[in-house]
PDB file of C-alpha atoms in Angstrom:
ATOM      1  CA  UNK A   1      -5.065  -1.814  24.930  1.00  0.00           C
ATOM      2  CA  UNK A   2      -2.974  -1.031  27.995  1.00  0.00           C
ATOM      3  CA  UNK A   3      -5.207   1.923  28.897  1.00  0.00           C
ATOM      4  CA  UNK A   4      -8.282  -0.284  28.635  1.00  0.00           C
ATOM      5  CA  UNK A   5      -6.633  -2.911  30.787  1.00  0.00           C
ATOM      6  CA  UNK A   6      -5.844  -0.317  33.410  1.00  0.00           C
ATOM      7  CA  UNK A   7      -9.411   1.015  33.374  1.00  0.00           C
ATOM      8  CA  UNK A   8     -10.751  -2.486  33.887  1.00  0.00           C
ATOM      9  CA  UNK A   9      -8.083  -3.261  36.486  1.00  0.00           C
ATOM     10  CA  UNK A  10      -8.849  -0.354  38.834  1.00  0.00           C
ATOM     11  CA  UNK A  11     -12.317  -1.609  39.929  1.00  0.00           C
ATOM     12  CA  UNK A  12     -10.799  -5.054  40.380  1.00  0.00           C
ATOM     13  CA  UNK A  13      -8.049  -3.597  42.571  1.00  0.00           C
ATOM     14  CA  UNK A  14     -10.614  -1.666  44.609  1.00  0.00           C
ATOM     15  CA  UNK A  15     -12.658  -4.821  45.155  1.00  0.00           C
ATOM     16  CA  UNK A  16      -9.512  -6.558  46.366  1.00  0.00           C
ATOM     17  CA  UNK A  17      -9.241  -3.890  49.074  1.00  0.00           C
ATOM     18  CA  UNK A  18     -12.518  -4.949  50.720  1.00  0.00           C
ATOM     19  CA  UNK A  19     -10.914  -7.669  52.906  1.00  0.00           C
ATOM     20  CA  UNK A  20      -8.788  -4.887  54.394  1.00  0.00           C
ATOM     21  CA  UNK A  21     -11.280  -2.019  54.356  1.00  0.00           C
ATOM     22  CA  UNK A  22     -14.214  -3.721  56.093  1.00  0.00           C
ATOM     23  CA  UNK A  23     -12.471  -4.869  59.302  1.00  0.00           C
ATOM     24  CA  UNK A  24      -9.977  -1.979  59.479  1.00  0.00           C
ATOM     25  CA  UNK A  25     -12.743   0.630  59.100  1.00  0.00           C
ATOM     26  CA  UNK A  26     -14.679  -1.132  61.854  1.00  0.00           C
ATOM     27  CA  UNK A  27     -11.531  -0.973  63.963  1.00  0.00           C
ATOM     28  CA  UNK A  28     -11.231   2.775  63.432  1.00  0.00           C
ATOM     29  CA  UNK A  29     -14.886   3.170  64.451  1.00  0.00           C
ATOM     30  CA  UNK A  30     -14.277   1.063  67.569  1.00  0.00           C
ATOM     31  CA  UNK A  31     -11.302   3.204  68.585  1.00  0.00           C
ATOM     32  CA  UNK A  32     -13.268   6.395  67.969  1.00  0.00           C
ATOM     33  CA  UNK A  33     -16.438   5.416  69.844  1.00  0.00           C
ATOM     34  CA  UNK A  34     -14.923   3.674  72.842  1.00  0.00           C
ATOM     35  CA  UNK A  35     -12.500   6.225  74.187  1.00  0.00           C
ATOM     36  CA  UNK A  36      -9.162   5.466  72.561  1.00  0.00           C
ATOM     37  CA  UNK A  37      -6.701   8.366  72.412  1.00  0.00           C
ATOM     38  CA  UNK A  38      -7.334  10.497  69.350  1.00  0.00           C
ATOM     39  CA  UNK A  39      -3.800   9.742  68.094  1.00  0.00           C
ATOM     40  CA  UNK A  40      -4.761   6.050  67.912  1.00  0.00           C
ATOM     41  CA  UNK A  41      -7.717   6.874  65.689  1.00  0.00           C
ATOM     42  CA  UNK A  42      -5.584   9.083  63.451  1.00  0.00           C
ATOM     43  CA  UNK A  43      -2.821   6.481  63.076  1.00  0.00           C
ATOM     44  CA  UNK A  44      -5.232   3.666  62.228  1.00  0.00           C
ATOM     45  CA  UNK A  45      -7.202   5.825  59.805  1.00  0.00           C
ATOM     46  CA  UNK A  46      -4.009   7.040  58.132  1.00  0.00           C
ATOM     47  CA  UNK A  47      -2.623   3.509  57.851  1.00  0.00           C
ATOM     48  CA  UNK A  48      -5.912   2.373  56.292  1.00  0.00           C
ATOM     49  CA  UNK A  49      -5.691   5.185  53.748  1.00  0.00           C
ATOM     50  CA  UNK A  50      -2.083   4.281  52.992  1.00  0.00           C
ATOM     51  CA  UNK A  51      -3.013   0.608  52.653  1.00  0.00           C
ATOM     52  CA  UNK A  52      -5.816   1.383  50.213  1.00  0.00           C
ATOM     53  CA  UNK A  53      -3.428   3.540  48.168  1.00  0.00           C
ATOM     54  CA  UNK A  54      -0.892   0.699  48.054  1.00  0.00           C
ATOM     55  CA  UNK A  55      -3.531  -1.728  46.786  1.00  0.00           C
ATOM     56  CA  UNK A  56      -4.733   0.723  44.144  1.00  0.00           C
ATOM     57  CA  UNK A  57      -1.294   1.717  42.871  1.00  0.00           C
ATOM     58  CA  UNK A  58       1.235  -1.060  43.494  1.00  0.00           C
ATOM     59  CA  UNK A  59       1.326  -4.422  41.684  1.00  0.00           C
ATOM     60  CA  UNK A  60       2.307  -7.752  43.166  1.00  0.00           C
ATOM     61  CA  UNK A  61       5.529  -8.502  41.345  1.00  0.00           C
ATOM     62  CA  UNK A  62       5.400 -10.759  38.312  1.00  0.00           C
ATOM     63  CA  UNK A  63       9.176 -11.237  38.535  1.00  0.00           C
ATOM     64  CA  UNK A  64      10.227 -14.369  40.420  1.00  0.00           C
ATOM     65  CA  UNK A  65      13.650 -12.901  41.177  1.00  0.00           C
ATOM     66  CA  UNK A  66      12.088  -9.786  42.692  1.00  0.00           C
ATOM     67  CA  UNK A  67       9.632 -11.841  44.766  1.00  0.00           C
ATOM     68  CA  UNK A  68      12.483 -13.921  46.185  1.00  0.00           C
ATOM     69  CA  UNK A  69      14.450 -10.753  46.942  1.00  0.00           C
ATOM     70  CA  UNK A  70      11.423  -9.334  48.774  1.00  0.00           C
ATOM     71  CA  UNK A  71      11.066 -12.576  50.714  1.00  0.00           C
ATOM     72  CA  UNK A  72      14.716 -12.305  51.789  1.00  0.00           C
ATOM     73  CA  UNK A  73      14.150  -8.717  52.923  1.00  0.00           C
ATOM     74  CA  UNK A  74      11.061  -9.739  54.904  1.00  0.00           C
ATOM     75  CA  UNK A  75      12.983 -12.527  56.646  1.00  0.00           C
ATOM     76  CA  UNK A  76      15.681  -9.998  57.524  1.00  0.00           C
ATOM     77  CA  UNK A  77      12.942  -7.718  58.864  1.00  0.00           C
ATOM     78  CA  UNK A  78      11.698 -10.529  61.106  1.00  0.00           C
ATOM     79  CA  UNK A  79      15.239 -11.148  62.323  1.00  0.00           C
ATOM     80  CA  UNK A  80      15.956  -7.449  62.973  1.00  0.00           C
ATOM     81  CA  UNK A  81      14.157  -6.700  66.286  1.00  0.00           C
ATOM     82  CA  UNK A  82      16.437  -8.799  68.544  1.00  0.00           C
ATOM     83  CA  UNK A  83      19.407  -6.977  66.977  1.00  0.00           C
ATOM     84  CA  UNK A  84      18.210  -3.384  66.572  1.00  0.00           C
ATOM     85  CA  UNK A  85      14.638  -3.208  67.895  1.00  0.00           C
ATOM     86  CA  UNK A  86      12.977  -2.440  71.192  1.00  0.00           C
ATOM     87  CA  UNK A  87      13.082  -5.082  73.920  1.00  0.00           C
ATOM     88  CA  UNK A  88      10.341  -5.397  76.554  1.00  0.00           C
ATOM     89  CA  UNK A  89      10.639  -8.053  79.304  1.00  0.00           C
ATOM     90  CA  UNK A  90      13.108  -9.934  77.143  1.00  0.00           C
ATOM     91  CA  UNK A  91      11.117 -10.014  73.897  1.00  0.00           C
ATOM     92  CA  UNK A  92      11.796  -7.897  70.799  1.00  0.00           C
ATOM     93  CA  UNK A  93       9.063  -7.798  68.165  1.00  0.00           C
ATOM     94  CA  UNK A  94       9.116  -4.166  67.096  1.00  0.00           C
ATOM     95  CA  UNK A  95      11.220  -1.649  65.205  1.00  0.00           C
ATOM     96  CA  UNK A  96      10.818   2.121  65.038  1.00  0.00           C
ATOM     97  CA  UNK A  97      10.481   3.797  61.661  1.00  0.00           C
ATOM     98  CA  UNK A  98      10.159   7.567  61.639  1.00  0.00           C
ATOM     99  CA  UNK A  99       8.734   7.634  65.133  1.00  0.00           C
ATOM    100  CA  UNK A 100       6.204   4.891  64.315  1.00  0.00           C
ATOM    101  CA  UNK A 101       6.588   1.565  66.109  1.00  0.00           C
ATOM    102  CA  UNK A 102       5.939  -1.386  63.800  1.00  0.00           C
ATOM    103  CA  UNK A 103       5.211  -4.974  64.807  1.00  0.00           C
ATOM    104  CA  UNK A 104       7.362  -6.745  62.222  1.00  0.00           C
ATOM    105  CA  UNK A 105       5.368  -9.995  62.270  1.00  0.00           C
ATOM    106  CA  UNK A 106       2.188  -8.188  61.243  1.00  0.00           C
ATOM    107  CA  UNK A 107       4.042  -6.411  58.433  1.00  0.00           C
ATOM    108  CA  UNK A 108       5.962  -9.399  57.074  1.00  0.00           C
ATOM    109  CA  UNK A 109       3.896 -12.567  57.561  1.00  0.00           C
ATOM    110  CA  UNK A 110       0.976 -12.041  55.117  1.00  0.00           C
ATOM    111  CA  UNK A 111       3.171 -11.061  52.169  1.00  0.00           C
ATOM    112  CA  UNK A 112       5.664 -13.814  52.986  1.00  0.00           C
ATOM    113  CA  UNK A 113       2.885 -16.396  52.902  1.00  0.00           C
ATOM    114  CA  UNK A 114       1.691 -15.064  49.556  1.00  0.00           C
ATOM    115  CA  UNK A 115       5.214 -15.366  48.143  1.00  0.00           C
ATOM    116  CA  UNK A 116       5.553 -18.869  49.602  1.00  0.00           C
ATOM    117  CA  UNK A 117       2.323 -19.784  47.769  1.00  0.00           C
ATOM    118  CA  UNK A 118       4.025 -18.968  44.451  1.00  0.00           C
ATOM    119  CA  UNK A 119       7.041 -21.188  45.271  1.00  0.00           C
ATOM    120  CA  UNK A 120       6.069 -24.855  45.841  1.00  0.00           C
ATOM    121  CA  UNK A 121       9.764 -25.801  45.690  1.00  0.00           C
ATOM    122  CA  UNK A 122      11.540 -23.035  47.619  1.00  0.00           C
ATOM    123  CA  UNK A 123       8.455 -22.024  49.579  1.00  0.00           C
ATOM    124  CA  UNK A 124       8.919 -24.456  52.487  1.00  0.00           C
ATOM    125  CA  UNK A 125      12.471 -23.210  53.034  1.00  0.00           C
ATOM    126  CA  UNK A 126      11.350 -19.570  52.927  1.00  0.00           C
ATOM    127  CA  UNK A 127       8.622 -20.314  55.459  1.00  0.00           C
ATOM    128  CA  UNK A 128      11.017 -22.237  57.697  1.00  0.00           C
ATOM    129  CA  UNK A 129      13.525 -19.364  57.759  1.00  0.00           C
ATOM    130  CA  UNK A 130      10.708 -16.922  58.544  1.00  0.00           C
ATOM    131  CA  UNK A 131       9.509 -19.093  61.444  1.00  0.00           C
ATOM    132  CA  UNK A 132      13.046 -19.343  62.832  1.00  0.00           C
ATOM    133  CA  UNK A 133      13.391 -15.562  62.642  1.00  0.00           C
ATOM    134  CA  UNK A 134      10.061 -15.089  64.449  1.00  0.00           C
ATOM    135  CA  UNK A 135      11.111 -17.648  67.070  1.00  0.00           C
ATOM    136  CA  UNK A 136      14.217 -15.612  67.919  1.00  0.00           C
ATOM    137  CA  UNK A 137      12.051 -12.640  68.952  1.00  0.00           C
ATOM    138  CA  UNK A 138      10.266 -14.794  70.310  1.00  0.00           C
ATOM    139  CA  UNK A 139       6.758 -14.213  68.928  1.00  0.00           C
ATOM    140  CA  UNK A 140       4.132 -16.890  69.430  1.00  0.00           C
ATOM    141  CA  UNK A 141       1.583 -15.005  67.317  1.00  0.00           C
ATOM    142  CA  UNK A 142       3.776 -14.697  64.225  1.00  0.00           C
ATOM    143  CA  UNK A 143       5.003 -18.290  64.471  1.00  0.00           C
ATOM    144  CA  UNK A 144       1.396 -19.478  64.727  1.00  0.00           C
ATOM    145  CA  UNK A 145       0.223 -17.262  61.840  1.00  0.00           C
ATOM    146  CA  UNK A 146       3.003 -18.545  59.574  1.00  0.00           C
ATOM    147  CA  UNK A 147       2.265 -22.137  60.608  1.00  0.00           C
ATOM    148  CA  UNK A 148      -1.449 -21.716  59.819  1.00  0.00           C
ATOM    149  CA  UNK A 149      -0.641 -20.211  56.410  1.00  0.00           C
ATOM    150  CA  UNK A 150       1.757 -23.032  55.573  1.00  0.00           C
ATOM    151  CA  UNK A 151      -0.814 -25.594  56.718  1.00  0.00           C
ATOM    152  CA  UNK A 152      -3.348 -24.199  54.236  1.00  0.00           C
ATOM    153  CA  UNK A 153      -0.769 -24.407  51.452  1.00  0.00           C
ATOM    154  CA  UNK A 154       0.221 -27.938  52.451  1.00  0.00           C
ATOM    155  CA  UNK A 155      -3.387 -29.041  52.050  1.00  0.00           C
ATOM    156  CA  UNK A 156      -4.081 -27.106  48.838  1.00  0.00           C
ATOM    157  CA  UNK A 157      -0.819 -28.115  47.140  1.00  0.00           C
ATOM    158  CA  UNK A 158      -0.692 -31.603  48.705  1.00  0.00           C
ATOM    159  CA  UNK A 159       2.889 -30.692  49.536  1.00  0.00           C
ATOM    160  CA  UNK A 160       4.599 -32.950  52.069  1.00  0.00           C
ATOM    161  CA  UNK A 161       7.466 -30.497  52.625  1.00  0.00           C
ATOM    162  CA  UNK A 162       4.946 -27.785  53.533  1.00  0.00           C
ATOM    163  CA  UNK A 163       3.333 -30.220  55.944  1.00  0.00           C
ATOM    164  CA  UNK A 164       6.683 -30.889  57.624  1.00  0.00           C
ATOM    165  CA  UNK A 165       7.334 -27.146  57.938  1.00  0.00           C
ATOM    166  CA  UNK A 166       3.879 -26.714  59.457  1.00  0.00           C
ATOM    167  CA  UNK A 167       4.785 -29.253  62.162  1.00  0.00           C
ATOM    168  CA  UNK A 168       8.034 -27.408  62.852  1.00  0.00           C
ATOM    169  CA  UNK A 169       6.147 -24.104  62.937  1.00  0.00           C
ATOM    170  CA  UNK A 170       3.662 -25.517  65.415  1.00  0.00           C
ATOM    171  CA  UNK A 171       6.554 -26.659  67.614  1.00  0.00           C
ATOM    172  CA  UNK A 172       8.130 -23.191  67.344  1.00  0.00           C
ATOM    173  CA  UNK A 173       4.806 -21.626  68.311  1.00  0.00           C
ATOM    174  CA  UNK A 174       4.541 -23.794  71.403  1.00  0.00           C
ATOM    175  CA  UNK A 175       8.113 -22.979  72.364  1.00  0.00           C
ATOM    176  CA  UNK A 176       7.601 -19.235  71.842  1.00  0.00           C
ATOM    177  CA  UNK A 177       4.414 -19.301  73.934  1.00  0.00           C
ATOM    178  CA  UNK A 178       6.513 -19.916  77.071  1.00  0.00           C
ATOM    179  CA  UNK A 179       8.370 -16.618  76.667  1.00  0.00           C
ATOM    180  CA  UNK A 180       7.495 -13.672  78.875  1.00  0.00           C
ATOM    181  CA  UNK A 181       4.958 -11.292  77.412  1.00  0.00           C
ATOM    182  CA  UNK A 182       4.712  -7.496  77.798  1.00  0.00           C
ATOM    183  CA  UNK A 183       1.780  -6.200  79.878  1.00  0.00           C
ATOM    184  CA  UNK A 184      -1.424  -5.925  77.813  1.00  0.00           C
ATOM    185  CA  UNK A 185      -2.123  -2.479  76.394  1.00  0.00           C
ATOM    186  CA  UNK A 186      -5.611  -0.947  76.131  1.00  0.00           C
ATOM    187  CA  UNK A 187      -7.099  -1.035  72.613  1.00  0.00           C
ATOM    188  CA  UNK A 188      -4.350  -3.462  71.506  1.00  0.00           C
ATOM    189  CA  UNK A 189      -4.741  -6.705  73.448  1.00  0.00           C
ATOM    190  CA  UNK A 190      -7.814  -8.265  75.142  1.00  0.00           C
ATOM    191  CA  UNK A 191     -10.105  -6.222  72.899  1.00  0.00           C
ATOM    192  CA  UNK A 192     -13.078  -8.548  72.469  1.00  0.00           C
ATOM    193  CA  UNK A 193     -13.290  -9.874  76.069  1.00  0.00           C
ATOM    194  CA  UNK A 194     -13.015  -6.393  77.591  1.00  0.00           C
ATOM    195  CA  UNK A 195     -15.380  -4.804  75.065  1.00  0.00           C
ATOM    196  CA  UNK A 196     -17.943  -7.536  75.765  1.00  0.00           C
ATOM    197  CA  UNK A 197     -18.285  -6.216  79.327  1.00  0.00           C
ATOM    198  CA  UNK A 198     -19.128  -2.756  77.965  1.00  0.00           C
ATOM    199  CA  UNK A 199     -21.053  -3.452  74.768  1.00  0.00           C
ATOM    200  CA  UNK A 200     -21.795  -6.974  73.512  1.00  0.00           C
ATOM    201  CA  UNK A 201     -23.377  -5.414  70.428  1.00  0.00           C
ATOM    202  CA  UNK A 202     -20.084  -3.718  69.553  1.00  0.00           C
ATOM    203  CA  UNK A 203     -18.322  -7.088  69.851  1.00  0.00           C
ATOM    204  CA  UNK A 204     -20.887  -8.592  67.487  1.00  0.00           C
ATOM    205  CA  UNK A 205     -20.298  -5.724  65.070  1.00  0.00           C
ATOM    206  CA  UNK A 206     -16.535  -6.251  65.082  1.00  0.00           C
ATOM    207  CA  UNK A 207     -16.947  -9.999  64.588  1.00  0.00           C
ATOM    208  CA  UNK A 208     -19.324  -9.403  61.683  1.00  0.00           C
ATOM    209  CA  UNK A 209     -16.806  -6.988  60.138  1.00  0.00           C
ATOM    210  CA  UNK A 210     -14.052  -9.568  60.486  1.00  0.00           C
ATOM    211  CA  UNK A 211     -16.276 -12.219  58.927  1.00  0.00           C
ATOM    212  CA  UNK A 212     -17.151  -9.806  56.127  1.00  0.00           C
ATOM    213  CA  UNK A 213     -13.459  -9.254  55.445  1.00  0.00           C
ATOM    214  CA  UNK A 214     -12.867 -13.012  55.377  1.00  0.00           C
ATOM    215  CA  UNK A 215     -15.775 -13.643  53.001  1.00  0.00           C
ATOM    216  CA  UNK A 216     -14.710 -10.912  50.586  1.00  0.00           C
ATOM    217  CA  UNK A 217     -11.166 -12.320  50.609  1.00  0.00           C
ATOM    218  CA  UNK A 218     -12.553 -15.689  49.546  1.00  0.00           C
ATOM    219  CA  UNK A 219     -14.885 -14.396  46.817  1.00  0.00           C
ATOM    220  CA  UNK A 220     -12.844 -11.591  45.199  1.00  0.00           C
ATOM    221  CA  UNK A 221     -10.824 -12.712  42.215  1.00  0.00           C
ATOM    222  CA  UNK A 222      -7.599 -10.697  42.435  1.00  0.00           C
ATOM    223  CA  UNK A 223      -5.948 -13.117  44.884  1.00  0.00           C
ATOM    224  CA  UNK A 224      -6.519 -16.632  43.572  1.00  0.00           C
ATOM    225  CA  UNK A 225      -6.879 -19.893  45.434  1.00  0.00           C
ATOM    226  CA  UNK A 226      -4.947 -21.399  47.163  1.00  0.00           C
ATOM    227  CA  UNK A 227      -3.267 -18.102  48.074  1.00  0.00           C
ATOM    228  CA  UNK A 228      -6.502 -16.646  49.429  1.00  0.00           C
ATOM    229  CA  UNK A 229      -6.906 -19.641  51.760  1.00  0.00           C
ATOM    230  CA  UNK A 230      -3.327 -19.225  52.948  1.00  0.00           C
ATOM    231  CA  UNK A 231      -3.831 -15.513  53.645  1.00  0.00           C
ATOM    232  CA  UNK A 232      -7.056 -16.218  55.499  1.00  0.00           C
ATOM    233  CA  UNK A 233      -5.318 -18.901  57.565  1.00  0.00           C
ATOM    234  CA  UNK A 234      -2.437 -16.531  58.334  1.00  0.00           C
ATOM    235  CA  UNK A 235      -4.764 -13.832  59.669  1.00  0.00           C
ATOM    236  CA  UNK A 236      -6.713 -16.503  61.563  1.00  0.00           C
ATOM    237  CA  UNK A 237      -3.441 -17.482  63.241  1.00  0.00           C
ATOM    238  CA  UNK A 238      -2.953 -13.935  64.514  1.00  0.00           C
ATOM    239  CA  UNK A 239      -6.511 -13.831  65.837  1.00  0.00           C
ATOM    240  CA  UNK A 240      -6.124 -17.247  67.457  1.00  0.00           C
ATOM    241  CA  UNK A 241      -3.027 -15.998  69.281  1.00  0.00           C
ATOM    242  CA  UNK A 242      -4.916 -12.888  70.444  1.00  0.00           C
ATOM    243  CA  UNK A 243      -7.674 -15.108  71.782  1.00  0.00           C
ATOM    244  CA  UNK A 244      -5.275 -17.464  73.546  1.00  0.00           C
ATOM    245  CA  UNK A 245      -3.104 -14.857  75.258  1.00  0.00           C
ATOM    246  CA  UNK A 246      -2.109 -11.220  75.530  1.00  0.00           C
ATOM    247  CA  UNK A 247      -1.193 -10.695  71.890  1.00  0.00           C
ATOM    248  CA  UNK A 248      -2.309  -7.805  69.660  1.00  0.00           C
ATOM    249  CA  UNK A 249      -5.544  -8.042  67.686  1.00  0.00           C
ATOM    250  CA  UNK A 250      -4.805  -7.319  64.014  1.00  0.00           C
ATOM    251  CA  UNK A 251      -6.871  -4.831  61.972  1.00  0.00           C
ATOM    252  CA  UNK A 252      -9.398  -3.940  64.690  1.00  0.00           C
ATOM    253  CA  UNK A 253      -6.828  -2.950  67.345  1.00  0.00           C
ATOM    254  CA  UNK A 254      -4.516   0.029  67.527  1.00  0.00           C
ATOM    255  CA  UNK A 255      -1.483  -0.127  65.268  1.00  0.00           C
ATOM    256  CA  UNK A 256      -0.515   0.470  61.663  1.00  0.00           C
ATOM    257  CA  UNK A 257       1.422  -2.770  61.188  1.00  0.00           C
ATOM    258  CA  UNK A 258      -1.361  -5.278  60.542  1.00  0.00           C
ATOM    259  CA  UNK A 259      -3.179  -2.898  58.190  1.00  0.00           C
ATOM    260  CA  UNK A 260      -0.079  -2.249  56.094  1.00  0.00           C
ATOM    261  CA  UNK A 261       0.944  -5.903  56.175  1.00  0.00           C
ATOM    262  CA  UNK A 262      -2.386  -7.153  54.842  1.00  0.00           C
ATOM    263  CA  UNK A 263      -2.460  -4.371  52.239  1.00  0.00           C
ATOM    264  CA  UNK A 264       0.896  -5.538  50.848  1.00  0.00           C
ATOM    265  CA  UNK A 265      -0.464  -9.085  50.622  1.00  0.00           C
ATOM    266  CA  UNK A 266      -3.564  -7.958  48.683  1.00  0.00           C
ATOM    267  CA  UNK A 267      -1.765  -6.255  45.788  1.00  0.00           C
ATOM    268  CA  UNK A 268      -3.127  -7.163  42.375  1.00  0.00           C
ATOM    269  CA  UNK A 269      -0.670  -9.310  40.379  1.00  0.00           C
ATOM    270  CA  UNK A 270       1.271  -7.503  37.676  1.00  0.00           C
ATOM    271  CA  UNK A 271       1.034 -10.567  35.423  1.00  0.00           C
ATOM    272  CA  UNK A 272      -2.667 -11.131  36.165  1.00  0.00           C
ATOM    273  CA  UNK A 273      -2.088 -14.724  37.190  1.00  0.00           C
ATOM    274  CA  UNK A 274      -3.376 -14.047  40.685  1.00  0.00           C
ATOM    275  CA  UNK A 275      -1.059 -16.510  42.334  1.00  0.00           C
TER     276      UNK A 275
END
């Protein structure tokens, strides 16, 4: 029985990878065709391969205690950059792991929102602590992404506490937006506006890939509603920040963090409840 369940589960896991694969593969193509350093292409392609392997092999924990422990670790990860990470013009949003620089908000926020979705009681407090940690960096994009994810959960769960945390997250986002920002980096920030000047068709292709990822997230069954809406809202928050200022574009821009972060949030549930 277990073998049969695994054989049936693998195609389901692979289908759950489509929300990651479609936009991230388009991002690798963009980097390759529009003159990004070859190391950028290699890092994004390797992170996509690693993300697909995580989705295929790792389960989303069915143990509540383990999920809460992971949430605590992710909050600590968000709080780490001001203490041990790199600081640029007074902001610290990154840590170095084995020579690879990771944007901790991209890594932590999607999985945190998925865990919050499984915890209607403790979830608002987990989200609030995560927003406070992101505010200390300060990181407008991560605060906004967490606020968007919590807003989706507040609506789906009709949870007043989630709604209150959303308001606090929105206030934190506004406050963080006044912080200084590092200079924009090619192939990381300002991707769509700058690419539009070179190739509007390429911009349309990237937007279609992003829409394809969003649609497959909504229609695949491994991540159930309302979690899928919360994940979509979280990624939308990152893209909104990138459109409003000089913040990194997730998935289509250079960097392993957003690819790995979304992969961790798309793991198939070990208990098959899909929450």
